[in-house]
Amino acid sequence: MTNKSSLLNALCPSGTKHKSCNKCQSYGACRIDEKTEEQLDYIFSSIDESTFLKACPGSGKTEVVAIKAAYEISRWEINGGIAILSFTNNAADVITDRISEFTGLSSIVYPHFVGTFDSWLHSYIAHPFLHHLTKYNGEDQNDLDRSFRLIDPSSEAGFLNSYSTKYQYNGTGTPFANQYHYDVSSSQWEFASGKRTVDSARNSMTLEIWQNTELLNTKKKFWEAGFANYQDIELMCKELLDKQDELCDFLAKRFPCIFVDEAQDLSAGQLIILQTLHDKGISINLVGDLDQAIYNFKKVDPSLVQNFADENKMKVLKLTNNFRSHQGVVDFCNKVIDLSTPIKGNAKIPALDCFYVLYDKRNISDLSESFEQYLERDNSGLFKTSAIITRGHSMISRMRPASNANLKPSHEVALAIKIWSEGEEESLIDALKLMGKFLANKYFNDNSASPSKFHLPSIVSTASNWRTFIASILTKVCDDNEVKNLELQWSAWAKKLKVTLHNAVTNSHYLLEYNDRSYQFSIPSKLVFSSPSGDASKNVIQTIKYVKRNATNIPIRTIHSVKGDTLDAVMLVSSPTKGKDGHWEKWLEDSSQEPARFAYVASSRPRKLLIWAVPEGADETKLSTLGLKKLDWGNVNGTPR
């Protein structure tokens, strides 16, 4: 019996083999019959042997993992189960849905598990067993629920004063226990409160022995009370597994096989936990693409994943057929990361050249409209989905409607209202930041604020709660047509705004939750708000440096946000600033480093059209050497290949 026949017999209802059954109707073909030999080799690989499946972009790895899992589940006979782990709830949901399609089960049932790495770690190790390590006995000392309460590193809740160090660190105050963690890759404490200046000052220190001891003792007190941050959980789980052979033996029986999707995103701490489990006989299946590892800020190093595979002599299988993109896109991406493995593109997709376009740094906001107009000139329906991609949010802001530099607080409020009333989804974050800054200064002046979280006052419980409050204020204010009319003179507009904004705050402050339950929100009898000096007789709109966003339906997204997506057309926009990892020259500087992987991830999203947008003055010879052709926006479809 052939491999495909075995799969069809195991996963397809009687009478539907090679036909359009329910799971294949929308696909238009038998999803098993079309699988390649590479994919089948992995699906039928021994589940008892640790394996590393290296999958190129567009190789259908999620479906292959789902079919592999469904096939193993269909013939599973032992008490333990398979754990299939990913790194986001969305990815786990997609895998669950695919497995359900092939098993015919409405959900993944005991003894198997599909979810995030964190949820598995917390559910099967941390919450049920960590109290043995920390001696935490529950909130009332006799509570059977001894699960840990996760505290965000940015939290400054009042109760955390009981879990701070006695001494200050580098003149930045006494850190709370949630604001630092032990980094296993560097074997030292790392401060990560989210406040860059504070964290940088603390991390620049060379800690003395007594300081290391104090930080550890503060952590232990924190843990003994049932609190931890995510990094603490990983560290304690590692220590627990090292000390409890019985627990390792239990886990080896409970989950004799663990799959990890997007394995390139594994941290050093997670790899150490997997190593301990592997040493106890659990087979580990890693699935991913090391060239798509773009989480260095989380201390994710793809070389550690490769070392893990090498040291454990894992069987290596590959998926080298890219069904997403035509060969031109595939070849270009391989040049960016200097990939020697031949990757085959999709010959059924119309092949276009890959292009570069030059932009004027002063007019970077025009790029989105130019790209959209270029795509709209094509009447064949070739480009149904598209996106503009750039390295980070700062570049997105430069391509958005407004400049708010050197604005006074009153100007910022007016600009926030203008942006919110326009309703452009990608710009709303700017409105939240501007209004959040004003509200924090006006109503929470005695509390420190976090600029990176919409100026979240330290007394407010969470960033999401603060964001909800700001959004409510903006919505209520923008319901007033007079307030939205920024053609009014400042004197009249300010008079109207201070009444409307005061009422909005009065009717929305109940939404706020505080770290200190005794805290009372204080509302003055009226809001003090006036025209900026010298602007009283000017129209508001003329003073806020508002530039209307170019009308475009094309989303502008970060590289991280498009990871895993498939699009028809992509324009990847380089930063105009040299030396940053968002600049195109940085992408080409060293194919083994993360900037190259940024370009690789973004450039491998499109099926049909790839354009790099780089600043004027770029070395065009370098771009041509890569195989990019210069694009004139006036040319409709480029040159067919």
XYZ file of C-alpha atoms in Angstrom:
641
model
C 0.000 0.000 0.000
C 1.401 3.430 -0.929
C 1.825 6.169 1.653
C -1.005 8.179 0.128
C -3.296 5.166 0.254
C -2.494 4.711 3.931
C -3.383 8.341 4.608
C -6.581 8.155 2.585
C -7.657 5.036 4.460
C -6.860 6.601 7.828
C -8.267 10.097 7.336
C -10.899 9.984 4.597
C -14.468 8.676 5.061
C -15.360 5.602 3.063
C -16.274 6.414 -0.523
C -14.608 9.847 -0.592
C -11.039 8.852 -1.408
C -9.541 11.042 -4.170
C -12.836 12.942 -4.226
C -14.054 16.279 -2.949
C -15.078 15.388 0.605
C -16.117 18.069 3.117
C -12.559 19.033 4.058
C -11.557 19.410 0.403
C -14.614 20.999 -1.241
C -13.511 24.613 -0.835
C -9.961 23.626 -1.751
C -10.996 22.203 -5.116
C -8.805 19.102 -4.917
C -7.994 16.157 -2.675
C -5.697 17.659 -0.053
C -3.999 14.342 0.623
C -3.576 13.223 -2.967
C -1.662 16.423 -3.821
C 0.999 16.033 -1.130
C 4.619 15.852 -2.303
C 7.126 13.139 -1.467
C 8.891 15.546 0.919
C 5.662 16.167 2.792
C 4.817 12.471 2.902
C 8.302 11.632 4.180
C 7.619 13.808 7.203
C 4.043 12.639 7.734
C 5.219 9.017 7.833
C 8.413 9.636 9.786
C 8.630 7.730 13.064
C 6.980 9.610 15.898
C 9.438 7.950 18.273
C 12.411 9.617 16.583
C 13.225 13.248 17.321
C 13.001 15.176 14.064
C 13.694 18.680 12.788
C 11.529 19.622 9.804
C 13.117 22.613 8.079
C 10.361 24.243 6.062
C 10.867 27.051 3.552
C 8.278 29.858 3.264
C 5.052 28.795 1.576
C 5.807 25.091 1.962
C 2.483 24.218 3.595
C 4.116 23.236 6.871
C 1.047 23.996 9.011
C -1.066 21.615 6.948
C 1.659 18.979 6.971
C 1.977 19.192 10.765
C -1.810 18.938 11.085
C -1.991 15.881 8.814
C 0.936 14.292 10.662
C -0.834 14.864 13.982
C -4.194 13.680 12.631
C -2.611 10.522 11.235
C -0.866 9.706 14.518
C -4.034 10.459 16.531
C -6.073 8.178 14.260
C -3.896 5.215 15.212
C -2.996 6.206 18.769
C -3.257 3.345 21.271
C -1.341 4.325 24.414
C -2.542 6.255 27.468
C -0.272 9.245 26.989
C -0.849 11.867 24.318
C 0.776 14.145 21.786
C 1.458 17.793 22.666
C 1.471 20.179 19.700
C 2.826 23.564 20.742
C 3.076 26.933 19.014
C 3.677 30.486 20.199
C 0.402 32.316 19.617
C -3.204 31.425 20.299
C -4.042 32.186 16.677
C -1.457 29.710 15.387
C -2.674 27.068 17.839
C -6.267 27.637 16.708
C -5.300 27.185 13.048
C -3.523 23.917 13.820
C -6.487 22.725 15.898
C -8.913 23.486 13.073
C -6.758 21.658 10.523
C -6.408 18.595 12.742
C -10.162 18.569 13.314
C -10.754 18.685 9.564
C -8.653 15.582 9.023
C -9.714 13.590 12.086
C -13.394 14.457 11.815
C -13.372 15.348 15.520
C -15.019 18.592 16.613
C -12.175 19.235 19.058
C -8.842 17.819 20.127
C -9.697 15.499 22.993
C -7.802 13.846 25.832
C -5.074 12.661 25.990
C -3.779 15.068 23.338
C -3.039 18.784 23.674
C -2.808 21.642 21.169
C -1.954 25.122 22.431
C 0.830 27.585 23.110
C 4.113 26.592 24.704
C 3.302 28.806 27.690
C -0.183 27.366 28.219
C 1.193 23.816 28.151
C 4.027 24.682 30.534
C 1.673 26.409 32.961
C -1.066 23.763 32.782
C 1.068 20.646 33.157
C 4.103 21.773 35.164
C 3.889 25.232 36.724
C 0.417 25.466 38.233
C 0.074 21.893 39.506
C 3.643 21.351 40.735
C 5.665 24.537 41.309
C 4.346 24.981 44.847
C 6.526 21.997 45.795
C 9.525 24.141 44.890
C 8.397 27.504 46.282
C 6.306 26.262 49.246
C 3.410 28.483 48.175
C 0.282 27.194 49.953
C -2.442 29.222 48.290
C -3.944 32.552 49.266
C -5.454 31.309 52.542
C -2.706 28.770 53.357
C -5.160 25.882 52.961
C -6.314 26.671 49.435
C -6.147 23.720 47.063
C -5.585 26.159 44.200
C -1.862 26.847 44.306
C -1.484 28.199 40.796
C 0.733 31.227 40.324
C -0.555 34.700 39.540
C 1.346 36.200 36.627
C 2.406 39.820 37.095
C 3.362 41.931 34.091
C 6.925 43.322 34.313
C 5.590 46.846 33.738
C 3.149 46.724 36.650
C 3.716 49.100 39.562
C 0.704 47.967 41.579
C 0.698 49.031 45.203
C 1.114 45.524 46.624
C 4.472 45.234 44.829
C 6.024 47.568 47.407
C 6.179 44.482 49.621
C 8.338 42.766 47.001
C 10.967 45.361 46.186
C 14.648 45.435 46.997
C 15.851 47.357 50.025
C 18.546 49.228 48.127
C 18.439 51.388 45.015
C 20.126 50.299 41.800
C 22.190 52.850 39.908
C 20.093 55.747 41.168
C 16.854 54.434 39.648
C 14.998 53.458 42.800
C 14.280 50.034 44.242
C 13.147 47.529 41.584
C 10.052 45.414 42.179
C 10.468 41.650 41.868
C 8.344 41.538 38.712
C 10.623 44.033 36.960
C 13.578 41.714 36.487
C 14.333 38.079 35.703
C 17.266 35.704 35.477
C 18.488 35.316 31.893
C 19.750 31.751 31.438
C 21.609 32.595 28.218
C 23.820 35.207 29.916
C 23.609 33.767 33.450
C 22.776 37.125 34.988
C 19.840 39.209 36.133
C 18.139 41.336 33.497
C 15.957 44.327 34.286
C 12.934 44.640 31.998
C 10.306 46.977 33.430
C 9.498 48.513 30.060
C 11.038 51.845 31.081
C 14.008 52.086 28.757
C 16.022 54.667 30.661
C 15.587 52.872 33.973
C 16.261 49.413 32.546
C 19.311 50.618 30.633
C 20.805 52.192 33.758
C 20.239 49.069 35.826
C 21.481 46.670 33.140
C 24.672 48.701 32.702
C 25.715 47.817 36.262
C 28.202 45.137 37.163
C 26.352 43.583 40.074
C 28.244 42.792 43.241
C 27.711 39.552 45.153
C 25.449 41.162 47.739
C 23.277 42.648 44.996
C 22.844 39.280 43.287
C 21.907 37.835 46.653
C 19.388 40.598 47.347
C 17.756 40.197 43.936
C 17.455 36.437 44.428
C 16.022 36.756 47.938
C 13.500 39.343 46.739
C 12.473 36.957 43.967
C 12.088 34.058 46.388
C 9.810 36.139 48.608
C 7.781 37.024 45.497
C 7.512 33.361 44.469
C 6.640 32.160 47.963
C 3.643 34.509 47.843
C 2.443 32.908 44.598
C 3.572 35.627 42.180
C 5.795 35.372 39.114
C 6.397 36.804 35.656
C 6.656 34.612 32.537
C 10.438 34.311 32.668
C 10.237 33.280 36.320
C 7.895 30.428 35.399
C 10.364 29.036 32.852
C 13.260 29.315 35.298
C 11.370 27.619 38.133
C 10.081 24.855 35.844
C 13.655 24.123 34.780
C 14.775 23.943 38.409
C 11.809 21.759 39.345
C 12.468 19.308 36.506
C 16.139 19.120 37.506
C 15.153 18.181 41.061
C 12.106 15.988 40.454
C 12.905 12.877 38.436
C 9.438 11.547 39.242
C 7.835 14.538 37.546
C 9.990 14.037 34.453
C 8.990 10.379 34.352
C 5.328 11.367 34.679
C 5.608 13.849 31.802
C 7.383 11.278 29.634
C 4.402 8.965 30.062
C 1.816 11.741 29.759
C 3.346 13.248 26.593
C 5.778 10.815 24.947
C 5.918 13.092 21.899
C 6.031 16.903 21.681
C 5.746 18.925 18.466
C 6.906 22.548 18.421
C 5.702 24.639 15.481
C 7.666 27.810 14.600
C 10.577 26.253 16.481
C 12.894 29.082 15.433
C 11.126 31.180 18.091
C 12.213 28.971 21.004
C 14.043 30.850 23.745
C 17.107 29.576 25.568
C 15.003 28.783 28.640
C 12.452 26.823 26.630
C 15.196 24.840 24.908
C 16.658 23.906 28.294
C 13.253 22.580 29.390
C 12.910 20.591 26.152
C 16.418 19.205 26.650
C 15.505 17.909 30.096
C 12.380 16.246 28.698
C 14.288 14.832 25.727
C 16.834 13.326 28.111
C 13.941 11.508 29.803
C 12.928 9.853 26.543
C 10.358 12.273 25.125
C 10.681 12.587 21.350
C 10.824 16.186 20.147
C 9.594 17.271 16.712
C 10.780 20.748 15.766
C 9.144 22.433 12.783
C 10.217 25.788 11.407
C 12.610 27.940 9.415
C 15.653 29.325 11.219
C 15.920 32.060 8.615
C 12.600 33.450 9.858
C 13.802 33.976 13.443
C 13.093 37.677 14.105
C 12.667 37.882 17.874
C 16.151 38.831 18.998
C 14.603 41.397 21.360
C 13.174 38.404 23.235
C 16.634 36.816 23.353
C 15.667 34.261 20.700
C 18.776 32.951 18.928
C 18.260 30.527 15.996
C 21.777 29.154 16.429
C 20.688 27.713 19.790
C 17.881 25.823 18.053
C 20.342 24.455 15.498
C 22.729 23.448 18.308
C 19.864 21.667 20.065
C 19.116 19.677 16.913
C 22.789 18.869 16.309
C 23.612 17.854 19.872
C 20.600 15.561 20.043
C 21.349 14.083 16.607
C 17.848 14.875 15.401
C 16.782 13.542 12.037
C 16.577 16.443 9.576
C 13.874 16.559 6.903
C 13.168 19.448 4.550
C 10.291 21.037 2.680
C 11.803 22.822 -0.324
C 8.742 23.519 -2.478
C 7.402 27.052 -2.104
C 3.753 26.920 -3.197
C 3.199 30.587 -2.314
C 5.515 32.534 -4.615
C 6.759 32.420 -8.186
C 10.385 31.508 -8.820
C 11.523 35.121 -9.155
C 10.459 35.993 -5.603
C 11.939 32.728 -4.310
C 15.312 33.301 -5.978
C 15.495 36.872 -4.715
C 14.752 35.838 -1.123
C 17.422 33.157 -1.275
C 19.992 35.771 -2.313
C 19.096 37.958 0.678
C 20.012 35.226 3.161
C 22.570 33.475 0.932
C 20.619 30.216 1.025
C 22.365 27.333 -0.710
C 19.458 24.874 -0.567
C 17.561 24.954 -3.899
C 13.966 26.101 -3.385
C 11.370 25.513 -6.084
C 8.770 28.231 -6.657
C 5.197 27.863 -7.862
C 5.251 27.645 -11.670
C 1.479 28.200 -11.859
C 1.762 31.805 -10.639
C 2.320 34.502 -13.298
C 5.941 35.559 -12.928
C 6.885 39.224 -12.700
C 10.255 40.780 -12.087
C 11.073 41.956 -8.573
C 11.547 45.715 -8.400
C 12.987 48.600 -6.460
C 11.662 52.148 -6.427
C 13.365 55.285 -5.126
C 11.548 57.678 -2.826
C 12.162 61.231 -1.673
C 12.770 61.257 2.100
C 10.737 64.444 2.345
C 7.702 62.806 0.745
C 7.737 59.357 2.290
C 4.022 59.638 3.076
C 3.297 59.637 -0.684
C 4.495 56.042 -1.073
C 1.234 54.381 -0.056
C -0.814 56.313 -2.601
C 1.738 55.691 -5.365
C 1.739 51.963 -4.639
C -2.046 51.769 -4.645
C -2.336 53.697 -7.902
C 0.248 51.405 -9.466
C -1.767 48.331 -8.480
C -5.065 49.854 -9.578
C -3.800 50.317 -13.135
C -3.844 46.555 -13.507
C -7.324 45.467 -14.612
C -6.738 41.720 -14.621
C -7.425 41.245 -10.922
C -3.866 40.050 -10.427
C -3.376 41.805 -7.093
C -6.318 41.119 -4.777
C -4.426 41.329 -1.488
C -1.544 43.659 -0.779
C 0.346 45.373 2.018
C 3.043 47.922 2.650
C 5.566 46.483 5.093
C 8.207 48.243 7.148
C 10.438 47.444 10.094
C 8.609 49.128 12.954
C 5.917 51.470 14.171
C 8.114 54.566 13.937
C 8.299 54.137 10.171
C 4.554 53.554 9.991
C 4.067 56.853 11.808
C 6.219 58.606 9.192
C 3.925 57.280 6.480
C 0.818 58.360 8.374
C -1.018 61.643 8.275
C 0.496 64.008 10.749
C 3.571 65.451 12.337
C 3.084 66.336 15.998
C 6.571 67.556 16.784
C 6.796 70.687 18.949
C 3.053 70.898 19.464
C 1.622 72.391 22.634
C -0.799 70.300 24.753
C -3.850 72.098 23.330
C -2.633 71.413 19.795
C -2.134 67.738 20.659
C -5.705 67.423 21.922
C -7.030 68.986 18.724
C -4.861 66.697 16.611
C -6.044 63.634 18.552
C -9.668 64.612 17.922
C -8.999 65.187 14.221
C -7.313 61.794 13.802
C -10.014 59.968 15.798
C -12.830 61.600 13.849
C -11.184 60.628 10.544
C -11.480 56.999 11.687
C -8.456 55.685 9.785
C -7.670 52.457 11.629
C -3.902 52.627 11.268
C -3.793 56.174 12.675
C -5.976 55.665 15.744
C -2.993 54.662 17.856
C -1.586 58.174 17.390
C -4.824 59.692 18.668
C -4.713 57.432 21.735
C -1.138 58.473 22.502
C -1.858 62.181 22.182
C -5.040 62.162 24.244
C -3.492 59.751 26.760
C -0.635 62.189 27.338
C -3.059 65.056 27.968
C -5.302 63.061 30.327
C -2.344 61.688 32.308
C -0.892 65.157 32.809
C -4.239 66.745 33.611
C -5.786 64.162 35.952
C -2.863 62.006 37.172
C -0.072 64.521 37.506
C 1.089 63.003 40.809
C 1.667 59.592 39.203
C 4.513 58.629 36.910
C 3.404 57.777 33.381
C 4.673 55.279 30.815
C 4.977 56.935 27.360
C 5.294 53.556 25.635
C 1.842 52.586 26.917
C -0.215 55.636 25.967
C 1.207 57.499 29.006
C -0.316 54.973 31.405
C -0.360 56.460 34.948
C 1.282 54.152 37.473
C -1.884 54.052 39.594
C -4.019 52.607 36.751
C -4.049 48.810 36.737
C -3.259 47.918 33.119
C -2.439 49.494 29.771
C -5.532 47.925 28.210
C -7.756 49.462 30.897
C -6.187 52.888 30.323
C -6.555 52.503 26.553
C -10.256 51.686 26.937
C -10.719 54.841 29.007
C -8.956 57.044 26.430
C -10.990 55.536 23.585
C -14.213 56.222 25.481
C -13.205 59.863 25.971
C -12.346 60.336 22.301
C -15.558 58.693 21.139
C -17.717 60.851 23.404
C -15.904 64.036 22.417
C -16.142 63.250 18.705
C -19.893 62.716 19.013
C -20.127 66.506 19.318
C -20.202 68.006 15.820
C -19.024 71.408 17.039
C -15.950 69.877 18.636
C -15.185 67.993 15.436
C -15.366 71.237 13.467
C -11.738 72.342 13.517
C -12.479 75.146 11.080
C -13.622 77.127 14.141
C -11.342 79.727 15.660
C -9.423 78.597 18.713
C -11.259 80.924 21.102
C -14.688 79.474 20.256
C -13.457 75.907 19.884
C -11.593 75.833 23.214
C -14.664 77.143 25.031
C -16.785 74.342 23.592
C -14.135 71.647 23.993
C -13.484 72.182 27.694
C -17.166 71.588 28.512
C -17.498 68.531 26.271
C -14.213 66.988 27.411
C -15.025 67.607 31.072
C -18.380 65.829 30.644
C -16.719 62.940 28.815
C -14.234 62.408 31.653
C -17.021 62.684 34.239
C -19.017 59.996 32.437
C -16.107 57.660 31.682
C -13.847 57.600 34.733
C -15.833 54.670 36.164
C -14.090 52.515 33.532
C -10.744 52.924 35.266
C -9.349 50.284 37.609
C -6.580 51.103 40.056
C -3.659 49.258 41.629
C -4.619 50.803 44.968
C -8.263 50.043 45.768
C -8.448 53.012 48.115
C -7.585 55.440 45.321
C -10.308 57.959 44.462
C -10.421 59.675 41.084
C -10.625 63.419 41.605
C -12.631 65.466 39.100
C -12.309 69.252 39.306
C -15.516 71.253 38.958
C -14.399 72.405 35.543
C -11.623 71.713 33.076
C -8.985 74.368 32.526
C -8.350 74.488 28.783
C -7.509 77.533 26.677
C -6.265 78.588 23.267
C -2.513 78.326 22.675
C -0.753 81.650 23.032
C -1.122 83.704 19.861
C -3.636 81.345 18.241
C -6.970 82.600 19.614
C -8.101 84.124 16.313
C -6.694 81.357 14.096
C -8.617 78.388 12.773
C -7.707 75.272 14.768
C -6.992 73.139 11.696
C -4.355 75.601 10.487
C -2.280 75.305 13.659
C -2.014 71.560 14.308
C 0.227 70.515 11.399
C -2.392 68.077 10.215
C -1.706 66.544 6.834
C -4.586 64.455 5.570
C -3.659 60.838 5.140
C -3.416 59.717 1.561
C -6.617 57.850 0.817
C -5.587 54.222 0.465
C -7.052 50.907 1.449
C -3.663 49.234 1.555
C -2.607 48.404 5.122
C 0.783 49.488 6.422
C 2.159 46.751 8.658
C 5.286 45.805 10.541
C 7.453 42.871 9.529
C 6.541 41.021 12.709
C 2.818 41.384 12.063
C 2.925 39.800 8.576
C 4.904 36.738 9.609
C 3.048 33.721 8.225
C 0.812 35.752 5.901
C 0.317 35.290 2.163
C -0.293 38.340 -0.048
C -0.429 39.017 -3.777
C 1.660 42.183 -3.727
C 4.075 43.666 -1.195
C 6.046 46.876 -1.026
C 8.805 46.659 1.593
C 9.825 50.164 2.663
C 13.344 50.830 3.906
C 14.039 53.360 6.615
C 15.751 56.470 5.235
C 18.249 56.346 8.120
C 21.427 54.354 7.541
C 22.762 52.094 10.262
C 19.376 50.990 11.568
C 18.114 47.457 11.072
C 15.198 48.850 9.080
C 17.534 50.233 6.395
C 17.992 48.209 3.227
C 21.807 48.269 3.375
C 21.667 46.741 6.850
C 19.529 43.914 5.432
C 22.322 43.073 2.979
C 25.272 43.603 5.320
C 25.437 40.090 6.792
C 23.134 37.306 5.610
C 23.514 35.459 8.925
C 22.192 38.305 11.086
C 18.673 39.337 12.070
C 18.343 42.361 9.719
C 18.736 39.983 6.761
C 16.035 37.787 8.251
C 13.740 40.828 8.530
C 14.066 41.348 4.777
C 13.664 37.623 4.116
C 10.436 37.338 6.106
C 8.887 40.416 4.493
C 10.056 39.632 0.961
C 8.736 36.067 1.090
C 5.124 37.159 1.768
C 4.003 37.968 -1.819
C 2.771 35.479 -4.351
C 3.254 37.727 -7.371
C 4.746 41.172 -6.894
C 7.619 42.351 -4.693
C 8.854 45.943 -4.576
C 11.577 47.371 -2.358
C 11.173 51.105 -1.691
C 14.546 52.665 -0.834
C 15.600 56.304 -0.293
C 17.002 58.349 -3.153
C 20.776 58.179 -3.387
C 20.829 54.429 -2.774
C 23.560 52.351 -4.403
C 21.505 51.054 -7.307
C 24.269 48.693 -8.409
C 23.789 46.664 -5.224
C 20.064 46.444 -5.869
C 20.552 45.412 -9.489
C 23.048 42.741 -8.460
C 20.336 41.193 -6.304
C 18.138 40.921 -9.371
C 15.874 43.895 -8.665
C 14.817 46.050 -11.609
C 14.203 49.759 -11.301
C 10.514 50.607 -11.371
C 8.900 53.689 -12.803
C 5.497 54.194 -11.147
C 4.179 55.060 -14.598
C 4.857 51.524 -15.841
C 1.721 49.453 -15.264
C 2.707 45.847 -14.752
C 6.438 45.780 -14.937
C 8.163 43.283 -17.171
C 6.656 39.776 -17.295
C 9.221 37.070 -16.837
